[in-house]
PDB file of C-alpha atoms in Angstrom:
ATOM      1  CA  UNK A   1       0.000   0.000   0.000  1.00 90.00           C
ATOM      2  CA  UNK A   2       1.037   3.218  -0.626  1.00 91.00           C
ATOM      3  CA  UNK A   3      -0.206   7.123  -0.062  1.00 91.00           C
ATOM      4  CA  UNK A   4       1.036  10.157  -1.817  1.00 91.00           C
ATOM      5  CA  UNK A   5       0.866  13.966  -1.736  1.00 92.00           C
ATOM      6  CA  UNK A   6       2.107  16.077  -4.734  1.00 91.00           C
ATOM      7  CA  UNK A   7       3.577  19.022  -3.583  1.00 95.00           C
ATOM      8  CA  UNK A   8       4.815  22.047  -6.250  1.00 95.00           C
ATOM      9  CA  UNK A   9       7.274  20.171  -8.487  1.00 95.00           C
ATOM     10  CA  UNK A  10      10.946  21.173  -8.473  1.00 96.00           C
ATOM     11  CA  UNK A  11      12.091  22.657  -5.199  1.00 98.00           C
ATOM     12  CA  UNK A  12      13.454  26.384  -4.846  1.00 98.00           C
ATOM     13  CA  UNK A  13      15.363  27.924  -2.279  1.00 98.00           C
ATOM     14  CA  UNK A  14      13.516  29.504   0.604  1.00 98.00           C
ATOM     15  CA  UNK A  15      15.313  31.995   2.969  1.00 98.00           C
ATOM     16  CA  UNK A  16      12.431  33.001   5.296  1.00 98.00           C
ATOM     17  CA  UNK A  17      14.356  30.990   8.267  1.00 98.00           C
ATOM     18  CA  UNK A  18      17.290  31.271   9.917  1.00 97.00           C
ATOM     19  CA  UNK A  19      18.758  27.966   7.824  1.00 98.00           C
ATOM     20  CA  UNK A  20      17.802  28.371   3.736  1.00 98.00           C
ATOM     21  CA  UNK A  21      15.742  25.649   2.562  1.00 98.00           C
ATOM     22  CA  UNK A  22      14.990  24.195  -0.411  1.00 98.00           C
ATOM     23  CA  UNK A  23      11.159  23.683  -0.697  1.00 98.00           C
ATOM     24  CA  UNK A  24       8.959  22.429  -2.708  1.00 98.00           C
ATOM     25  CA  UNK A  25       4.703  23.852  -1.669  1.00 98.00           C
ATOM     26  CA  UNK A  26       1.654  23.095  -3.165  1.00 96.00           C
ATOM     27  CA  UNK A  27      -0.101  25.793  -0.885  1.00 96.00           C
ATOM     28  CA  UNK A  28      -3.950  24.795  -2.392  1.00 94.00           C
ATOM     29  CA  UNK A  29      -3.698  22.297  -0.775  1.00 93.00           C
ATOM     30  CA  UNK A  30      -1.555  23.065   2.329  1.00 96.00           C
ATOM     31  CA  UNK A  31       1.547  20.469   1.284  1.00 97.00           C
ATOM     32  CA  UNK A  32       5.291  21.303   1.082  1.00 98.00           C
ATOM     33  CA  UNK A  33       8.648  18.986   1.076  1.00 98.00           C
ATOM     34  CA  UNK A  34      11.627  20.640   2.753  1.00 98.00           C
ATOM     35  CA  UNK A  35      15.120  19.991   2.590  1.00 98.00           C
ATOM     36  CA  UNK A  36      17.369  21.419   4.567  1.00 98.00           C
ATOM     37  CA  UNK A  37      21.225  21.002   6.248  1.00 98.00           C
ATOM     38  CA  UNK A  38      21.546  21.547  10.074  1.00 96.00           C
ATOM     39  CA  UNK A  39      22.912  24.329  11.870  1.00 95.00           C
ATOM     40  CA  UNK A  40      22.620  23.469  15.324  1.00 92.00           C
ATOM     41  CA  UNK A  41      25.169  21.721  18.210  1.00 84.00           C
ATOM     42  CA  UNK A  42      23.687  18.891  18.607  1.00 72.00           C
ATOM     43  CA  UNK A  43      23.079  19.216  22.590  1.00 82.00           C
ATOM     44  CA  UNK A  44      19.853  18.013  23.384  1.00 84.00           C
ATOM     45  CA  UNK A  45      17.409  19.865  24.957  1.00 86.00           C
ATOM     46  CA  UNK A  46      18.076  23.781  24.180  1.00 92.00           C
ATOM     47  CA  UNK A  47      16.802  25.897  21.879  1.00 94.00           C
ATOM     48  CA  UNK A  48      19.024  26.321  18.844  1.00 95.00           C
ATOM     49  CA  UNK A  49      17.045  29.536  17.614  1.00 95.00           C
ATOM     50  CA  UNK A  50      17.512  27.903  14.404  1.00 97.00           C
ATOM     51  CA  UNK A  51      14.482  27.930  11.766  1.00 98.00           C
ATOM     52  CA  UNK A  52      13.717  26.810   7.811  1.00 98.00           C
ATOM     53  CA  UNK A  53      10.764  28.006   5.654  1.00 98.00           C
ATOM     54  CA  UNK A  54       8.107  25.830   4.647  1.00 98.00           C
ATOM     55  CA  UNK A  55       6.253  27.747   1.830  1.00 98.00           C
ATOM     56  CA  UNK A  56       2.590  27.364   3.125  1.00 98.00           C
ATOM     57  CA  UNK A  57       1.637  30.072   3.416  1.00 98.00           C
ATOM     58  CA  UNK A  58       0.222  29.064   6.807  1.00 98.00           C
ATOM     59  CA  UNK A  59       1.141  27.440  10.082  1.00 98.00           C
ATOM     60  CA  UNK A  60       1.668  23.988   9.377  1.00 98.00           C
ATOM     61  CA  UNK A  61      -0.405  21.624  11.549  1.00 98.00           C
ATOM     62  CA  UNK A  62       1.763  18.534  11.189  1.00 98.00           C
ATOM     63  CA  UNK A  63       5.240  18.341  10.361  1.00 98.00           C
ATOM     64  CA  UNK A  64       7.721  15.100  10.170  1.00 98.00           C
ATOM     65  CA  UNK A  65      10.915  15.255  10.024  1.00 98.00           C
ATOM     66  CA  UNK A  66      13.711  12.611   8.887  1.00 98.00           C
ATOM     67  CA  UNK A  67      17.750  13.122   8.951  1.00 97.00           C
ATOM     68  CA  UNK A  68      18.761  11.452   5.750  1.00 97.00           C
ATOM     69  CA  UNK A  69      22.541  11.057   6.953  1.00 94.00           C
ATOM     70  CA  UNK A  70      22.016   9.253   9.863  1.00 88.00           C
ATOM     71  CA  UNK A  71      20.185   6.500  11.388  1.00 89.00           C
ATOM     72  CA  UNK A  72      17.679   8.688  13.927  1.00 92.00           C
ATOM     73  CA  UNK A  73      14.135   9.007  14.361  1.00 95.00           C
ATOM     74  CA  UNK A  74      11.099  10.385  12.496  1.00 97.00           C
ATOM     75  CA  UNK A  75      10.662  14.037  14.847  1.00 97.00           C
ATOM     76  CA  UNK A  76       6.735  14.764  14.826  1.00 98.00           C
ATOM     77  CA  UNK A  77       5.053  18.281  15.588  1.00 97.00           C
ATOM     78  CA  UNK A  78       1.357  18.099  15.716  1.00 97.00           C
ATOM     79  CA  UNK A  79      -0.874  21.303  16.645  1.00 97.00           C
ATOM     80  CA  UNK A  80      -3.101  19.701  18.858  1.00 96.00           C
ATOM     81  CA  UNK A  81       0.151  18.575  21.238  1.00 93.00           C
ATOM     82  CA  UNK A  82       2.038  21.469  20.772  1.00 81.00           C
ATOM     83  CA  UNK A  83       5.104  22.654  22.428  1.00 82.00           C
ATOM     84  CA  UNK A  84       6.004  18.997  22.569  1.00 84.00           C
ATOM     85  CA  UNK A  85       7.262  16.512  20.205  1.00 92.00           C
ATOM     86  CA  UNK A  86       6.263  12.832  19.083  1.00 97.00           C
ATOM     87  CA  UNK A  87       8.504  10.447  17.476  1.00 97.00           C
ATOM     88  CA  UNK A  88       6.990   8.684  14.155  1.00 98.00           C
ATOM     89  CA  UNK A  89       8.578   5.569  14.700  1.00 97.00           C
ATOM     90  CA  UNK A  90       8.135   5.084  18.481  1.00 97.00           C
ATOM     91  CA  UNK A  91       4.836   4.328  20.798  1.00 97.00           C
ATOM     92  CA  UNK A  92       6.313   7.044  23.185  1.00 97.00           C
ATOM     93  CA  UNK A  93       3.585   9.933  24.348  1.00 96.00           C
ATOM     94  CA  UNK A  94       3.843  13.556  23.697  1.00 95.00           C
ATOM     95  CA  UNK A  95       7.220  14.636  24.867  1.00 93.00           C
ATOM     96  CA  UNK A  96       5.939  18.407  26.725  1.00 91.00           C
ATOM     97  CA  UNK A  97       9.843  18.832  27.790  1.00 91.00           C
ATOM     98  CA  UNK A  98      11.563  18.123  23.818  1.00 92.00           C
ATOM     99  CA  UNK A  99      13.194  20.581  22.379  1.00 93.00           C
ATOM    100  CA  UNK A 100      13.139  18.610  19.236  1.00 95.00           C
ATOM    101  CA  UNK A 101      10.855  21.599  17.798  1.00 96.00           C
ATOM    102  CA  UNK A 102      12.093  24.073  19.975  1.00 95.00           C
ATOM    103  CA  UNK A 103       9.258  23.955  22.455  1.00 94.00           C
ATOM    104  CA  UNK A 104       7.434  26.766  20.008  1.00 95.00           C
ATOM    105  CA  UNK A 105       4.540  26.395  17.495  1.00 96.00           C
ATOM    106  CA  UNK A 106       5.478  26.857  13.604  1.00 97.00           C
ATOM    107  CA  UNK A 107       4.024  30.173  12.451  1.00 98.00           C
ATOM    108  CA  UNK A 108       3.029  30.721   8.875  1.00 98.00           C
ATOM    109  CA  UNK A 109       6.503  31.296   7.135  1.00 98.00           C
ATOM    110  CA  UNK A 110       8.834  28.738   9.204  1.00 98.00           C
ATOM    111  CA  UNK A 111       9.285  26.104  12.030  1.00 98.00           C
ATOM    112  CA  UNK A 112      11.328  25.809  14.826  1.00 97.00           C
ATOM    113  CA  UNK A 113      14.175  23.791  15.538  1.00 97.00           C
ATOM    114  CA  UNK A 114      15.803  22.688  18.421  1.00 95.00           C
ATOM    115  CA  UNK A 115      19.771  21.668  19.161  1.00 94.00           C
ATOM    116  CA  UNK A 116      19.027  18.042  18.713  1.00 93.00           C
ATOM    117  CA  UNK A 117      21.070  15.599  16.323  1.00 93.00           C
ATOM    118  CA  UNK A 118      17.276  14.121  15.233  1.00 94.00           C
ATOM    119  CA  UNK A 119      16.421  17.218  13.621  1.00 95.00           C
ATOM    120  CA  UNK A 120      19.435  19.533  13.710  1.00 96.00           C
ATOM    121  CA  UNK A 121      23.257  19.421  13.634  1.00 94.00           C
ATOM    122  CA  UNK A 122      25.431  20.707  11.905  1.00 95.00           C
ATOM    123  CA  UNK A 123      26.941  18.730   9.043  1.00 93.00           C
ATOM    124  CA  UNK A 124      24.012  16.641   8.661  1.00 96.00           C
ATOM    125  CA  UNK A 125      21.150  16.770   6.138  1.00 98.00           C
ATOM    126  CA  UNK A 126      17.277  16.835   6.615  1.00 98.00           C
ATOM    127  CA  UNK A 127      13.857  16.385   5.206  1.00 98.00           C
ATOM    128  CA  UNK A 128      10.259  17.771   6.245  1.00 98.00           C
ATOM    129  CA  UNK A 129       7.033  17.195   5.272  1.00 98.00           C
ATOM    130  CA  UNK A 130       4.592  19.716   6.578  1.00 98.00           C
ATOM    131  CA  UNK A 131       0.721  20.077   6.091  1.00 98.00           C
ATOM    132  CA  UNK A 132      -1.454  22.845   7.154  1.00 98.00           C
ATOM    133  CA  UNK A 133      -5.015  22.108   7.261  1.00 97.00           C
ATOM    134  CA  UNK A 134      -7.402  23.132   4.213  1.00 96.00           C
ATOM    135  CA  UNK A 135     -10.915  22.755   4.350  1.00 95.00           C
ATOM    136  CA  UNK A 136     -12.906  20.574   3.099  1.00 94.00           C
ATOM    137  CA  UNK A 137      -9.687  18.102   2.173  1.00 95.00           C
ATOM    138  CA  UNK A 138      -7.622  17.629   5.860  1.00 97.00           C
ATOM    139  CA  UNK A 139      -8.372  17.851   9.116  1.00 98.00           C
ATOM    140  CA  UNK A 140      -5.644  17.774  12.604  1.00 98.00           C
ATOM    141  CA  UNK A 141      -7.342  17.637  15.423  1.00 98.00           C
ATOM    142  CA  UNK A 142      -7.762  15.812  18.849  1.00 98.00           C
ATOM    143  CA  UNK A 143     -10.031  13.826  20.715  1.00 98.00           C
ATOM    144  CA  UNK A 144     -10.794  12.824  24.571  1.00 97.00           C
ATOM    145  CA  UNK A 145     -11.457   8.801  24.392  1.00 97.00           C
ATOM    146  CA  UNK A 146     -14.336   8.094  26.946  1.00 96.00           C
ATOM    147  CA  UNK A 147     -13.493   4.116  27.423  1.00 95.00           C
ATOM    148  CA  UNK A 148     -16.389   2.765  25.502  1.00 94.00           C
ATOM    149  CA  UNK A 149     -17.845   0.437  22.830  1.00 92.00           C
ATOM    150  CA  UNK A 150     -20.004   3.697  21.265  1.00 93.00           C
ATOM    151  CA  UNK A 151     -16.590   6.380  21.410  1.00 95.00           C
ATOM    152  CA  UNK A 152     -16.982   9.823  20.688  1.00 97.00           C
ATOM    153  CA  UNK A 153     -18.416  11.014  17.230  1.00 97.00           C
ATOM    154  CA  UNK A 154     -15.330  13.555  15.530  1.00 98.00           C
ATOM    155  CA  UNK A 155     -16.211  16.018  13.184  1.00 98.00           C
ATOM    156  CA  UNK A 156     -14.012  16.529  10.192  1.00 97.00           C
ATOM    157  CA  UNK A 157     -16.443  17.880   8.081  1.00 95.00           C
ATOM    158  CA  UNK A 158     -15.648  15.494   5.258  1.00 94.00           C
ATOM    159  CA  UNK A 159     -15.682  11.890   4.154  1.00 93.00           C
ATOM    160  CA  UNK A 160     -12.394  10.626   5.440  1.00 94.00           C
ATOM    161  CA  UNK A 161     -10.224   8.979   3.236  1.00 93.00           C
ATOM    162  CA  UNK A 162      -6.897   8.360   5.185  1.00 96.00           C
ATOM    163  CA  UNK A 163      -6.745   9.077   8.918  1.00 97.00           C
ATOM    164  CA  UNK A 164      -3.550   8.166  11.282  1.00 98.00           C
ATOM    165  CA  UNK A 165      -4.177   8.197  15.229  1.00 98.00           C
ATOM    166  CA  UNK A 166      -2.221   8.515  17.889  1.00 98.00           C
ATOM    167  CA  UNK A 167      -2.545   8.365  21.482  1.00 97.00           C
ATOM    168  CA  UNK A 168      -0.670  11.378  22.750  1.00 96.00           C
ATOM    169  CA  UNK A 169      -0.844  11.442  27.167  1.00 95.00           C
ATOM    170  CA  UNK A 170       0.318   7.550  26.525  1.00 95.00           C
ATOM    171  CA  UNK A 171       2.156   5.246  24.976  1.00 96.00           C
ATOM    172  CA  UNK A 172      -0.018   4.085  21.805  1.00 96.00           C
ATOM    173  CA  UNK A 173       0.644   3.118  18.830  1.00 97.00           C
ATOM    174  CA  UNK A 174       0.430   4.824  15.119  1.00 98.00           C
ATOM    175  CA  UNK A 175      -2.927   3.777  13.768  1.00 97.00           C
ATOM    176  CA  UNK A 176      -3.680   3.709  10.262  1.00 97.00           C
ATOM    177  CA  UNK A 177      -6.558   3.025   7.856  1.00 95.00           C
ATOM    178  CA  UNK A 178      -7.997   3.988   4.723  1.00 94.00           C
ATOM    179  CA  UNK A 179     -11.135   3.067   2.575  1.00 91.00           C
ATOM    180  CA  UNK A 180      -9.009   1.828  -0.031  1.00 90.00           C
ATOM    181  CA  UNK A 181      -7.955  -0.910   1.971  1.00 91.00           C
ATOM    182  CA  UNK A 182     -11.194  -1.346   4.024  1.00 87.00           C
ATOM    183  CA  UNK A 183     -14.878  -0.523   3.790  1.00 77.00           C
ATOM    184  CA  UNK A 184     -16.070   2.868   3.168  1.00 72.00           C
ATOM    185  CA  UNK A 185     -18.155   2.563   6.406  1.00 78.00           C
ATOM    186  CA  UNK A 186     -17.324   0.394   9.051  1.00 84.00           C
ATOM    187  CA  UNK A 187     -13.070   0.047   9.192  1.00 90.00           C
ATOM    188  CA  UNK A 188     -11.356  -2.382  10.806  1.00 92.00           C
ATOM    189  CA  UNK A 189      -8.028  -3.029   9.203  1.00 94.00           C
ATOM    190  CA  UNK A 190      -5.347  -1.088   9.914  1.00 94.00           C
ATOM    191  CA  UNK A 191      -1.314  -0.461   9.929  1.00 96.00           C
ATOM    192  CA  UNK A 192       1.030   0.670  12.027  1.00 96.00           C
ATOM    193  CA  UNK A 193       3.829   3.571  11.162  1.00 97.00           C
ATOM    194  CA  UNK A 194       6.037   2.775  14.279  1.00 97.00           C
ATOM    195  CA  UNK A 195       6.506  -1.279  13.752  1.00 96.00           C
ATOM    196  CA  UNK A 196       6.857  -2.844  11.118  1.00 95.00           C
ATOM    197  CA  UNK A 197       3.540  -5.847  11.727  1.00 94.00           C
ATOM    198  CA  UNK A 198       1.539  -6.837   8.852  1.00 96.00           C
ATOM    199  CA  UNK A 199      -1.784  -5.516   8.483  1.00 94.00           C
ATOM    200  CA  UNK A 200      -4.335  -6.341  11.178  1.00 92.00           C
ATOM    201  CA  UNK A 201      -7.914  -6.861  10.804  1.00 92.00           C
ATOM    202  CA  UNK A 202     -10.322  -7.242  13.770  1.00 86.00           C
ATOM    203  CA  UNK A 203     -13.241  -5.660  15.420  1.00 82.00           C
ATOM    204  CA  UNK A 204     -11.371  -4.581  18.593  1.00 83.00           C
ATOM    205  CA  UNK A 205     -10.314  -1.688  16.461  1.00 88.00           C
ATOM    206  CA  UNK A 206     -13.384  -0.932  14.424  1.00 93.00           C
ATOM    207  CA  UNK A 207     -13.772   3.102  13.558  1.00 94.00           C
ATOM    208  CA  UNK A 208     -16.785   4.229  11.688  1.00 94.00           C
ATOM    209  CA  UNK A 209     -16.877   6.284   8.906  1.00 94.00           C
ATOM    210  CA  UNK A 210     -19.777   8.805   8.156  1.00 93.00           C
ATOM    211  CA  UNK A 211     -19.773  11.537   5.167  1.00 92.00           C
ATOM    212  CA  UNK A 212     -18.569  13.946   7.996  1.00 95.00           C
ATOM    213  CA  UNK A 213     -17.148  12.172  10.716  1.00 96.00           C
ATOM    214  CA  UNK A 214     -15.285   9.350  12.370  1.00 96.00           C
ATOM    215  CA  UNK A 215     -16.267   7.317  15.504  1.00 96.00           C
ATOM    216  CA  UNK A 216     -14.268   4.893  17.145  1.00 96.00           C
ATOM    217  CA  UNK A 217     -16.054   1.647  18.224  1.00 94.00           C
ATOM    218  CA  UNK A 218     -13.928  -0.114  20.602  1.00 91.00           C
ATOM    219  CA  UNK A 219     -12.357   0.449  24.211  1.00 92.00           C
ATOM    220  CA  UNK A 220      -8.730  -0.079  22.970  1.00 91.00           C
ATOM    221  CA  UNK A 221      -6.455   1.982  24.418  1.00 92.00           C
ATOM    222  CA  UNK A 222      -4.641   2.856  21.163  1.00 93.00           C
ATOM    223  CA  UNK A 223      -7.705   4.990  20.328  1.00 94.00           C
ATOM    224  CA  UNK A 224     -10.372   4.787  22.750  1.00 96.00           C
ATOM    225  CA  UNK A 225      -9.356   5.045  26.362  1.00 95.00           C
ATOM    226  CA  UNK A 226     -10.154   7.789  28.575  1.00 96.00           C
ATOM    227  CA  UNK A 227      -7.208   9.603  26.969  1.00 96.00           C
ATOM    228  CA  UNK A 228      -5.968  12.678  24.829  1.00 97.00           C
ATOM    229  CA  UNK A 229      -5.744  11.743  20.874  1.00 97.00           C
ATOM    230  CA  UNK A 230      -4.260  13.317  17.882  1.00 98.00           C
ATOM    231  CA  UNK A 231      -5.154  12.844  14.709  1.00 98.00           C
ATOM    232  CA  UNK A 232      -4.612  13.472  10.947  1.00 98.00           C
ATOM    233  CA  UNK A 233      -7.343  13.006   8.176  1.00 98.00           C
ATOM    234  CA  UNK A 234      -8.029  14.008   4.590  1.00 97.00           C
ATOM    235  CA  UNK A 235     -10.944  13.730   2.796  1.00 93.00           C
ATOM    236  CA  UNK A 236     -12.206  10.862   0.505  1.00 71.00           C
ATOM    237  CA  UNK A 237     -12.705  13.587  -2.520  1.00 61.00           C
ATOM    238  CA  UNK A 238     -11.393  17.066  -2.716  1.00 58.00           C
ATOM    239  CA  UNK A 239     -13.388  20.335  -2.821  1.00 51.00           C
ATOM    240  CA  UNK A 240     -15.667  21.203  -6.380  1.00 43.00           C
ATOM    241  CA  UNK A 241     -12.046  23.218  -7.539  1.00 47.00           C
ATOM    242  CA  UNK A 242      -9.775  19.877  -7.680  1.00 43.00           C
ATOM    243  CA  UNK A 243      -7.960  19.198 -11.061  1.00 47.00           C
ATOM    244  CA  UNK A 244      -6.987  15.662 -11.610  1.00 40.00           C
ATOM    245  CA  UNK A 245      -4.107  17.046 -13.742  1.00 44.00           C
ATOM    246  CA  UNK A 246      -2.869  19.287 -11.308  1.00 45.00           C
ATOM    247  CA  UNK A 247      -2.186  16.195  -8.674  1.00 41.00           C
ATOM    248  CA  UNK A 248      -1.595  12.781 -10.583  1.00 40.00           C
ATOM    249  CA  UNK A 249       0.841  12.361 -13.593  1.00 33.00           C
TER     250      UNK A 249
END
């Protein structure tokens, strides 16, 4: 299985940070790749007062980053857990002490990087993907579990398409599904994006899909406890103004 964005095509430099990046934005649709080389020490946990440009246009409500010269972690910045940071590739909760991203929220030109050697150092190269949410095509959000078989109903205000979860006050795993892979309605298969287990299908991890919301249907603590959630959707279809041509080649 695989999902894609298209951002703008070829990158171009961007100087709006601290650190010039080289992005490439598709801002109708709130998607930008960044690449960018480090500038910081490498001591954990202080704020490098280093920053790169995304090219939204907005704040960006979820950004990942990788280092592509090194063996660390996937960094994670959601809105809805800000201040803090979330690794992609591990259970761990939100992380309210990180400096990963700085300890400050991305405004609408660049983001915020800490002295860390999982996001930046010098002599080492990075990527980001950042999304800011667009209406009527992605949602980031959060949820409060409430530990039961009928969970609470989320409003997205679309039909999802894609959705990851996350338990943030907790350790939880990565939850993915999709209506490709799975019913348009009632989903119960799903992925993980911190292990590397083969698909799982069963009801203890049903979530219910409506035109405008989603609904989890279990008590599992991955995504129904009485816990704090993130979470990152986009719609099933895109708004009356999407061109095919503009997105798939």
């Amino acid at each position: 299985v695989a999902w894609t964005w298209r951002a703008g095509g070829p990158a171009v430099p961007n100087t709006d940070g601290t650190i010039t990046s080289q992005v490439s934005a598709n801002t109708d649709y709130g998607f930008s790749i960044v690449t960018y080389s480090g500038d910081g020490s490498g001591t954990a946990n202080s704020d490098s007062g280093d920053t790169f440009g995304h090219g939204l246009g907005t704040a960006p409500d979820w950004v990942i980053c990788k280092k592509r010269t090194g063996t660390n972690g996937w960094p994670v910045y959601h809105s809805a857990a800000p201040t803090g940071a979330l690794v992609l590739n591990s259970s761990a909760a939100n992380d309210s002490s990180s400096f990963l991203f700085a300890k400050k929220d991305p405004t609408s030109t660049v983001v915020y990087l800490g002295n860390n050697p999982e996001i930046n150092k010098t002599g080492d190269d990075y990527v980001a993907y950042c999304w800011s949410e667009v209406s009527g095509y992605s949602k980031f959000g959060s949820y409060t579990g409430n530990n039961s078989s009928t969970g609470p109903v989320v409003d997205v205000g679309f039909r999802t398409r894609w959705i990851m979860i996350k338990r943030a006050d907790g350790v939880g795993n990565w939850i993915i599904y999709d209506t490709e892979r799975d019913g348009a309605t009632d989903n119960t298969k799903r992925l993980y994006a911190n292990t590397n287990s083969a698909e799982v299908d069963n009801s203890g991890y049903r979530l219910d899909i409506t035109d405008t919301t989603f609904q989890p249907k279990s008590t599992n603590d991955n995504f129904n406890a009485a816990s704090s959630y993130i979470y990152a959707a986009f719609a099933d279809r895109p708004g009356n103004n999407w061109d095919v041509n503009n997105i798939v080649t």
